[in-house]
PDB file of C-alpha atoms in Angstrom:
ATOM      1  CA  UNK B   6     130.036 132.896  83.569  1.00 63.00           C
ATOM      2  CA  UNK B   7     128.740 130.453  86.276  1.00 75.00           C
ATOM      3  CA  UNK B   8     127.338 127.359  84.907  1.00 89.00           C
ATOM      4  CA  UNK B   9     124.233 127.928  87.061  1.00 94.00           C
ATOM      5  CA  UNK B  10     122.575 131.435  87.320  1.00 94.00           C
ATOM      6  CA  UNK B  11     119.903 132.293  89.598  1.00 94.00           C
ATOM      7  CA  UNK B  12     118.759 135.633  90.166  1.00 84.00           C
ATOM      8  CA  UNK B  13     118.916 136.243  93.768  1.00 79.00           C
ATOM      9  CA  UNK B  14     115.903 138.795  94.463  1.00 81.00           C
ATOM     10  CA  UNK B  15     115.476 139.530  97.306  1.00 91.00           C
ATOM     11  CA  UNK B  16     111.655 138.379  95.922  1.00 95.00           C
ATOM     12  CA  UNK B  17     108.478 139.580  98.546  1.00 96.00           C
ATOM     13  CA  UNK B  18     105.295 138.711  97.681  1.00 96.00           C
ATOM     14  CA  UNK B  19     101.958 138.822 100.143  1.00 97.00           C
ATOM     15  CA  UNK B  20     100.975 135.506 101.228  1.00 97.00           C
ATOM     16  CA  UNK B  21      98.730 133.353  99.348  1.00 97.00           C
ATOM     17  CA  UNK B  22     100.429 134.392  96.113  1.00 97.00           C
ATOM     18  CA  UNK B  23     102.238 132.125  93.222  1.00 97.00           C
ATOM     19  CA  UNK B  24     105.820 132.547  93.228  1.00 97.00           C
ATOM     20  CA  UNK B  25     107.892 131.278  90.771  1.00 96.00           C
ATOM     21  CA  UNK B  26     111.557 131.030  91.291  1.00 97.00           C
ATOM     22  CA  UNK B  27     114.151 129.947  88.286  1.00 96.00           C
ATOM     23  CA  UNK B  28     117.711 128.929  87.015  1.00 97.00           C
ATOM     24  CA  UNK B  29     119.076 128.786  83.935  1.00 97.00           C
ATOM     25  CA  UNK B  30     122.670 126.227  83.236  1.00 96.00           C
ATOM     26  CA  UNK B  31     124.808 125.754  80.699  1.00 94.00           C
ATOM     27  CA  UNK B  32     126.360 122.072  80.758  1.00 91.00           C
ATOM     28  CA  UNK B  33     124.171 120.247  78.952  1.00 91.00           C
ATOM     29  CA  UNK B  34     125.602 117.259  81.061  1.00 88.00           C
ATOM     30  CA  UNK B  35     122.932 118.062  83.956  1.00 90.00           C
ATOM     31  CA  UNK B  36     120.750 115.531  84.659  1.00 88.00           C
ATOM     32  CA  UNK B  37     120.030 115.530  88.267  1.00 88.00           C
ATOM     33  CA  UNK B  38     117.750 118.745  89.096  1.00 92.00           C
ATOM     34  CA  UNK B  39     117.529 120.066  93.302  1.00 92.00           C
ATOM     35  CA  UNK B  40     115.648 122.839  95.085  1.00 96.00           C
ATOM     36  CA  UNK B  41     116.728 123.428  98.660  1.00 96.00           C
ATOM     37  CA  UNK B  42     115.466 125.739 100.781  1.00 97.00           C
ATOM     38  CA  UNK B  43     117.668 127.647 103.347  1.00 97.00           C
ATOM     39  CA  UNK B  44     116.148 129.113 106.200  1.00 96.00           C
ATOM     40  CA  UNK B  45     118.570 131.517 108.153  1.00 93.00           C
ATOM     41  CA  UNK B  46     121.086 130.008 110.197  1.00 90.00           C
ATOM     42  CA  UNK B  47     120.324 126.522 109.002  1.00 94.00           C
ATOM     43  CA  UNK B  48     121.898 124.687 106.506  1.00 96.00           C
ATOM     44  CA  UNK B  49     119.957 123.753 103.249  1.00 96.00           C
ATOM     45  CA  UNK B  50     116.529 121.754 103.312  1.00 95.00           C
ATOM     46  CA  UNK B  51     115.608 119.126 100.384  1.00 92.00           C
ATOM     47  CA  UNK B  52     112.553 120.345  98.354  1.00 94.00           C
ATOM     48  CA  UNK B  53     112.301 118.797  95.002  1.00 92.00           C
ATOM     49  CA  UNK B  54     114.473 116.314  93.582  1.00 89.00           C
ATOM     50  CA  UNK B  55     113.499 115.561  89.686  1.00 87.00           C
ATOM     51  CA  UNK B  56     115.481 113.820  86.596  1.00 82.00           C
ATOM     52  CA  UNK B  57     115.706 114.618  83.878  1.00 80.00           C
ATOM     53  CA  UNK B  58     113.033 116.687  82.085  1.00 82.00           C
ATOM     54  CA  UNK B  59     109.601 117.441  83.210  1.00 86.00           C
ATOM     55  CA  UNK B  60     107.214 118.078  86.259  1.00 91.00           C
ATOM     56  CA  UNK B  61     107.318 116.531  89.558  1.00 92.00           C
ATOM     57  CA  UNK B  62     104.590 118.095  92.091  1.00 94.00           C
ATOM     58  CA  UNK B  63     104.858 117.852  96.137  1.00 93.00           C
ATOM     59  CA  UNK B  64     101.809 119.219  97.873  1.00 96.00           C
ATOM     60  CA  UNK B  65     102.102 123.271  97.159  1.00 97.00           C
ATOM     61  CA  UNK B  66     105.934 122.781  95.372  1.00 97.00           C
ATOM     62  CA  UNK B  67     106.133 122.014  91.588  1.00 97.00           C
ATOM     63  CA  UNK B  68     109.443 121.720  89.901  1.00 96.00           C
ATOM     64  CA  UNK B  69     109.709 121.907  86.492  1.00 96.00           C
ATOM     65  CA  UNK B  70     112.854 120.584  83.902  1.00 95.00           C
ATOM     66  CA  UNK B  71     113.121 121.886  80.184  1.00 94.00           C
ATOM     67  CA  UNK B  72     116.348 120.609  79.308  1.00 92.00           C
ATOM     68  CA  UNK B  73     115.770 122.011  75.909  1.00 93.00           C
ATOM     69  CA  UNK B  74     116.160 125.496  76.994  1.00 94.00           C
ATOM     70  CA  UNK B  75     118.639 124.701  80.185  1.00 94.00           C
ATOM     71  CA  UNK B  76     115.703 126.086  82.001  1.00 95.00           C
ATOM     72  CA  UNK B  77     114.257 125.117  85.551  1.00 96.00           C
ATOM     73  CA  UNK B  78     111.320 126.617  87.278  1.00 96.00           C
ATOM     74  CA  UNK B  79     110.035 125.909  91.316  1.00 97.00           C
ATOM     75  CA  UNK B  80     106.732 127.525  91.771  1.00 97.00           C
ATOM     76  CA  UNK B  81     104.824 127.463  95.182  1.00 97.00           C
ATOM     77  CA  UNK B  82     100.987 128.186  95.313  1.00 97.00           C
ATOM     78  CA  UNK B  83      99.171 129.164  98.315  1.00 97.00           C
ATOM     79  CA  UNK B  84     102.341 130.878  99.654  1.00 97.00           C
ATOM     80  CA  UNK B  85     102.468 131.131 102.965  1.00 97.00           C
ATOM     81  CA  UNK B  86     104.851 133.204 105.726  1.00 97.00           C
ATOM     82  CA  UNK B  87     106.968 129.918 106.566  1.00 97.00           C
ATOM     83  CA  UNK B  88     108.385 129.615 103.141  1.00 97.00           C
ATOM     84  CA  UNK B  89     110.500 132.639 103.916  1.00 97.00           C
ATOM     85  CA  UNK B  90     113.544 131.266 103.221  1.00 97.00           C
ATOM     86  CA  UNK B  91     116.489 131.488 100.603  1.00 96.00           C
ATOM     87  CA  UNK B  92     115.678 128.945  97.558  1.00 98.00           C
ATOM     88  CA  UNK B  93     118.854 127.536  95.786  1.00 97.00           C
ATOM     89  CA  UNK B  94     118.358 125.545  92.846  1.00 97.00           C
ATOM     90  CA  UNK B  95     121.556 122.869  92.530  1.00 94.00           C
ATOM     91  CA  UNK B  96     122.200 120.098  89.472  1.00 91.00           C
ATOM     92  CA  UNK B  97     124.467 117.523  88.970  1.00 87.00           C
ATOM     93  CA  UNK B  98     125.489 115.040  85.800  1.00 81.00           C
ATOM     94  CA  UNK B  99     126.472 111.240  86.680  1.00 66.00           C
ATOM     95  CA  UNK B 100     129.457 109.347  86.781  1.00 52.00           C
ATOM     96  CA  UNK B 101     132.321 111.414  87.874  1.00 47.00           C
ATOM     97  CA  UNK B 102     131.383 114.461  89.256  1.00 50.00           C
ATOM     98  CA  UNK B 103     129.389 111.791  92.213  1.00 56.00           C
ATOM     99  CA  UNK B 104     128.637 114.422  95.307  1.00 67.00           C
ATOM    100  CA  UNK B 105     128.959 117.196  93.419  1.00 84.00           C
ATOM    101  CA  UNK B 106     126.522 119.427  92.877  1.00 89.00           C
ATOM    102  CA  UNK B 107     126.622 122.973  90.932  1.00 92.00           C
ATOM    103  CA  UNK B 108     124.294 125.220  92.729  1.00 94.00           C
ATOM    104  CA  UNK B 109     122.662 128.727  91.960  1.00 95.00           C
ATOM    105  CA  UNK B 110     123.677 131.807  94.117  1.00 93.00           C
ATOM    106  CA  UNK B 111     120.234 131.744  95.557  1.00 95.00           C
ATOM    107  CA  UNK B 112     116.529 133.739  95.718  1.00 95.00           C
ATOM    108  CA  UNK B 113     115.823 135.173  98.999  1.00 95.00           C
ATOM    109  CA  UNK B 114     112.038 134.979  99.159  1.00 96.00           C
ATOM    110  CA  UNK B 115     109.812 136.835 102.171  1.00 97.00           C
ATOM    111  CA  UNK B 116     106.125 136.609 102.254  1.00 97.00           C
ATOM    112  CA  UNK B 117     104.247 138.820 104.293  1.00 96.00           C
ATOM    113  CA  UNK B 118     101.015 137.960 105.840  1.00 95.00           C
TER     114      UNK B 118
ATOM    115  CA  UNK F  12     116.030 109.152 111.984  1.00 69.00           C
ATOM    116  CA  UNK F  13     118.766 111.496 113.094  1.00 80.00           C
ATOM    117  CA  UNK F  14     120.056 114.093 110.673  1.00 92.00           C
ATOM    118  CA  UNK F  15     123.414 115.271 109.868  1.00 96.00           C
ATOM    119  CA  UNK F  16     125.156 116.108 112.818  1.00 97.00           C
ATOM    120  CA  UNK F  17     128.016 118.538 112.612  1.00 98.00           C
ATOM    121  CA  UNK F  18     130.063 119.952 115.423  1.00 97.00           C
ATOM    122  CA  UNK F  19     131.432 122.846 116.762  1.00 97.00           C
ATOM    123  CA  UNK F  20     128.388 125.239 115.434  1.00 97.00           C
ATOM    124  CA  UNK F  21     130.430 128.079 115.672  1.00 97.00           C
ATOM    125  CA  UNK F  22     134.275 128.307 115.667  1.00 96.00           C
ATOM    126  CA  UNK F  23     136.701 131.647 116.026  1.00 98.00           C
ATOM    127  CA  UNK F  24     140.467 131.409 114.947  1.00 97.00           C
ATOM    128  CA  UNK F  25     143.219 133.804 114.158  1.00 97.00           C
ATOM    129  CA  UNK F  26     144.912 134.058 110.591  1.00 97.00           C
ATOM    130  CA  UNK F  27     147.912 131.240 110.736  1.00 97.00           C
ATOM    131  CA  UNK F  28     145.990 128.831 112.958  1.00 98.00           C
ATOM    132  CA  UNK F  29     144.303 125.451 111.691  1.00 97.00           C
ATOM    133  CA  UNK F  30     140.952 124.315 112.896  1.00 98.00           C
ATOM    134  CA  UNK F  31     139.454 120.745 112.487  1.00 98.00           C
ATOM    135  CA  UNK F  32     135.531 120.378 111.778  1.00 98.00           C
ATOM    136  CA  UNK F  33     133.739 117.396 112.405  1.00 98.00           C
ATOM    137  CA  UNK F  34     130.455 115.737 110.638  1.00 98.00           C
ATOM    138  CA  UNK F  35     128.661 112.967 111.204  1.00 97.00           C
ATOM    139  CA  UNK F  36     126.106 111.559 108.309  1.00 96.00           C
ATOM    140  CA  UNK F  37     122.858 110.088 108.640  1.00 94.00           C
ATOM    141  CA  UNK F  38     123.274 106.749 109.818  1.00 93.00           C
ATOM    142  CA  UNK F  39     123.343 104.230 106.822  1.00 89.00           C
ATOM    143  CA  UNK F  40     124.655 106.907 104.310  1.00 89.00           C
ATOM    144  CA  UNK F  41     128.498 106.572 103.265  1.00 88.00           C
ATOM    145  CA  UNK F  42     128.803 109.532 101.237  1.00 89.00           C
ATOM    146  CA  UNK F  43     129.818 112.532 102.452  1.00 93.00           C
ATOM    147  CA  UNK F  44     131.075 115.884 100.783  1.00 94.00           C
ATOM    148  CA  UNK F  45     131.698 119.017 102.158  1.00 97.00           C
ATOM    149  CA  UNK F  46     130.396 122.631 101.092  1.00 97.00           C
ATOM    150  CA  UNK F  47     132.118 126.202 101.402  1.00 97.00           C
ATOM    151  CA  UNK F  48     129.149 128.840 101.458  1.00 97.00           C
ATOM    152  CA  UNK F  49     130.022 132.597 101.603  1.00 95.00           C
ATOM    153  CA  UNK F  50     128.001 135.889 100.878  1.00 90.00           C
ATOM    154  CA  UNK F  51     129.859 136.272  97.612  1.00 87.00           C
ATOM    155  CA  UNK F  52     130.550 132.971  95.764  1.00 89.00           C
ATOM    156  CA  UNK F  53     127.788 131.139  97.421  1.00 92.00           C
ATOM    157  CA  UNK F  54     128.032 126.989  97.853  1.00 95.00           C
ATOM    158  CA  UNK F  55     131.483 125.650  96.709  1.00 95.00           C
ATOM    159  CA  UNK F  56     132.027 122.076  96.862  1.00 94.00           C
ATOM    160  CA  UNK F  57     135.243 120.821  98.194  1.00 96.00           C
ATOM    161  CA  UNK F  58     135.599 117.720  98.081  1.00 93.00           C
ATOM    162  CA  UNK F  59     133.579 114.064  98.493  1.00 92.00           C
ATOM    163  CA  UNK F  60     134.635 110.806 100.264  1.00 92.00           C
ATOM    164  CA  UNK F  61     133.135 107.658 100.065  1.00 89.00           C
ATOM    165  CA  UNK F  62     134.182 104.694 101.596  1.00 88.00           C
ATOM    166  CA  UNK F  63     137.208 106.674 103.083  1.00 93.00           C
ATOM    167  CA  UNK F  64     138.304 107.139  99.865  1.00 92.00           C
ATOM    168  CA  UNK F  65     138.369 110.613  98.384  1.00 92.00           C
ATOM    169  CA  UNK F  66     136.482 110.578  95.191  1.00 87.00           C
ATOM    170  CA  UNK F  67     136.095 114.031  93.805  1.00 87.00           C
ATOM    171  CA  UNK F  68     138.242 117.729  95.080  1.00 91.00           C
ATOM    172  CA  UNK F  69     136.940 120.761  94.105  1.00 92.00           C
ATOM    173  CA  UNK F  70     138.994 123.859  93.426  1.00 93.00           C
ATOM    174  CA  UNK F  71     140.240 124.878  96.581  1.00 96.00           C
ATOM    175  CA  UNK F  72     144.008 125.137  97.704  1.00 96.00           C
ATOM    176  CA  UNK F  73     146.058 122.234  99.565  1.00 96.00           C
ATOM    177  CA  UNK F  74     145.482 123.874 102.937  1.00 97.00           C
ATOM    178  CA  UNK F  75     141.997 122.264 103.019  1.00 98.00           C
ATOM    179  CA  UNK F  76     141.891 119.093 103.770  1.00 97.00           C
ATOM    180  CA  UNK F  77     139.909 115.953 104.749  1.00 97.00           C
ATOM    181  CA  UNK F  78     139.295 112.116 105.657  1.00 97.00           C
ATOM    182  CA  UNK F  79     136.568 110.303 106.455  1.00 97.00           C
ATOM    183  CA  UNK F  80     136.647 107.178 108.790  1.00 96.00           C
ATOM    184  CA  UNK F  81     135.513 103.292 108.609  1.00 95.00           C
ATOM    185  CA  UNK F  82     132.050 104.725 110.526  1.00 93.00           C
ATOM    186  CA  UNK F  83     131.408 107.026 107.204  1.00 94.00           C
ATOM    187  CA  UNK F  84     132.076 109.923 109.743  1.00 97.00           C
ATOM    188  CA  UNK F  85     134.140 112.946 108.473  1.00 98.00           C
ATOM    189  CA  UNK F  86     136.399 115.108 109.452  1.00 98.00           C
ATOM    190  CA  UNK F  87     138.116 118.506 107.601  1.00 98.00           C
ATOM    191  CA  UNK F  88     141.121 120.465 108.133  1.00 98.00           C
ATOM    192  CA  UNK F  89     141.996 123.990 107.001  1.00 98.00           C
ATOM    193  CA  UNK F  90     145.377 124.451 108.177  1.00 95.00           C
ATOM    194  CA  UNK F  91     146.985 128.335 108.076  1.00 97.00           C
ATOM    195  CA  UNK F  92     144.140 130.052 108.074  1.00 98.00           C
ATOM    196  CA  UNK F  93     143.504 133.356 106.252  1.00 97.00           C
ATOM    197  CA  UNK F  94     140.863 135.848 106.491  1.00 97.00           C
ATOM    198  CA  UNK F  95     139.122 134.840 103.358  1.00 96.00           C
ATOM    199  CA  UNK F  96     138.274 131.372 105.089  1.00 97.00           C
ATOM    200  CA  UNK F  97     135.408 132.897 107.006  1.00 97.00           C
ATOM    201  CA  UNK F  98     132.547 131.205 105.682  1.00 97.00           C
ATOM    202  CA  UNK F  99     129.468 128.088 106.528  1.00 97.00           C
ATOM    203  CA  UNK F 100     131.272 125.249 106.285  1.00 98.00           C
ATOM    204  CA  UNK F 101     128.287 122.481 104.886  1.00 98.00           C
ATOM    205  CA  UNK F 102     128.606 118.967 105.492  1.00 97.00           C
ATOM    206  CA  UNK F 103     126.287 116.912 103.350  1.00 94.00           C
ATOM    207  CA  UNK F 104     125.890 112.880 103.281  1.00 92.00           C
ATOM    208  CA  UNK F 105     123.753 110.742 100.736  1.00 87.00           C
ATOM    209  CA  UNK F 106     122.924 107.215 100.431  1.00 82.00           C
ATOM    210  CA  UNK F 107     125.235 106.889  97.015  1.00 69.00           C
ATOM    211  CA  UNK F 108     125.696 102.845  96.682  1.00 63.00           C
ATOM    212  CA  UNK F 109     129.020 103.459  94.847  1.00 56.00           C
ATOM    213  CA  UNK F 110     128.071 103.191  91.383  1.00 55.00           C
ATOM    214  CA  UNK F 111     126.799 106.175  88.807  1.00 52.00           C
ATOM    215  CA  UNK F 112     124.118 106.610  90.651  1.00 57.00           C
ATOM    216  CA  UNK F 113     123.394 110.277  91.820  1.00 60.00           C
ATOM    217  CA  UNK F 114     120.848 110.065  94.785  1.00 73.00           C
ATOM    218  CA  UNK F 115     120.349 113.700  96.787  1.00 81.00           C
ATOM    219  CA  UNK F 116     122.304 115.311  99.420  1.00 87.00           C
ATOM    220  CA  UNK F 117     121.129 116.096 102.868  1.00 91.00           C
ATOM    221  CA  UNK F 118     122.721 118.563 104.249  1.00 95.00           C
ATOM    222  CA  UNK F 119     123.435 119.187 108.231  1.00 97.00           C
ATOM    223  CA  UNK F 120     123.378 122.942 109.734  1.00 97.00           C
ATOM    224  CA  UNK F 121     126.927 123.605 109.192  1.00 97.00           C
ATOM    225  CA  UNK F 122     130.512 125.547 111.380  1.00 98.00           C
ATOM    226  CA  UNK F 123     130.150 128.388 110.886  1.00 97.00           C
ATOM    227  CA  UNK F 124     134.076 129.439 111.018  1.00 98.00           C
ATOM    228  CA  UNK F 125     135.174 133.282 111.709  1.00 97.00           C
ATOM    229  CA  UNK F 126     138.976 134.419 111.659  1.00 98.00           C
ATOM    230  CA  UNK F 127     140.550 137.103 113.047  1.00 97.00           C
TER     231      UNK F 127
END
């Protein structure tokens, strides 16, 4: 078992609809929570960058924690036909594993206009 | 601010050669580690330096390789090269001060790396 699964879609929804994308981890150790998004032939893109538990919004982006459950959520409203893109969720403890990050195989997300 | 530059884009080798990639992080960050990304294990981290020093190695055999220099640039080496090292290689820097701190990784557009 991978310590971070992500189901990877593919996910299409028509634009201007919610999407929520998720991972679930098992090393309670996480702290540090990431969503990148990958756009093809480019190498992954900074979203959201949260610690800890919780909610951190960015314009249409919201990233949730629940640490509780090993649980965390990205949800985009409004979506529109430039977020096409593969989302990969990553995490991270502290201390010794510095620069490393565990990331999710990905969610390949197209919105059509 | 310039991002992370890394060089060639593309590469093609045969099985037995070695090839050198190069990576150069945004300016002011001195952490760099470097990312394996294929179709079917996804990102793989290989290892991070940090004030030239090497401070973490994923799982990945000897033949891979790196350094980084006084200028926080990088550079790694795969040397014999097999089929199964056809992947995005991802170079990613971050503005880590040194202590336990965990700040994020920005990642540049990667070599992609194809052998024959």
């Amino acid at each position: 078992q991978k310590e971070v699964e992500q189901d990877p879609g593919p996910l299409s929804v028509p634009e201007g609809a919610i999407v929520s994308l998720n991972c679930t981890y098992s090393n309670s150790a996480f702290q540090y929570f990431m969503w990148y998004r990958q756009y093809s032939r480019k190498g992954p893109e900074l979203l959201m960058y949260t610690y800890s538990s919780g909610n951190k919004e960015d314009g249409r982006f919201t990233a949730q924690v629940d640490k509780s459950s090993k649980y965390i959520s990205l949800f985009i409203r409004d979506s529109q036909p430039s977020d096409s893109a593969t989302y990969l969720c990553a995490m991270s403890d502290r201390g010794s594993t510095l620069g490393r990050l565990y990331f999710g195989r990905g969610t390949q997300l197209t919105v059509w206009p | 601010k310039a991002g992370v530059t890394q060089t060639p884009r593309y590469l093609i080798k045969t099985r037995g050669q070695q090839v050198t990639l190069s990576c150069s992080p945004i300016s002011g960050h001195r952490s760099v580690s470097w990312y394996q990304q294929t179709p079917g294990q996804g990102l793989q981290f290989l290892f991070e330096y940090f004030s030239e020093t090497q401070r973490n190695k994923g799982n990945f055999p000897g033949r891979f390789s790196g350094r980084q220099f006084s200028n926080s640039r990088s550079e790694m080496n795969v040397s014999t090269l097999e089929l199964g090292d056809s992947a995005l290689y991802l170079c990613a820097s971050s503005i880590q001060t040194g202590g336990d701190d965990n700040s994020p990784l920005h990642f540049g557009n990667g070599t992609r790396l194809t052998v024959t």
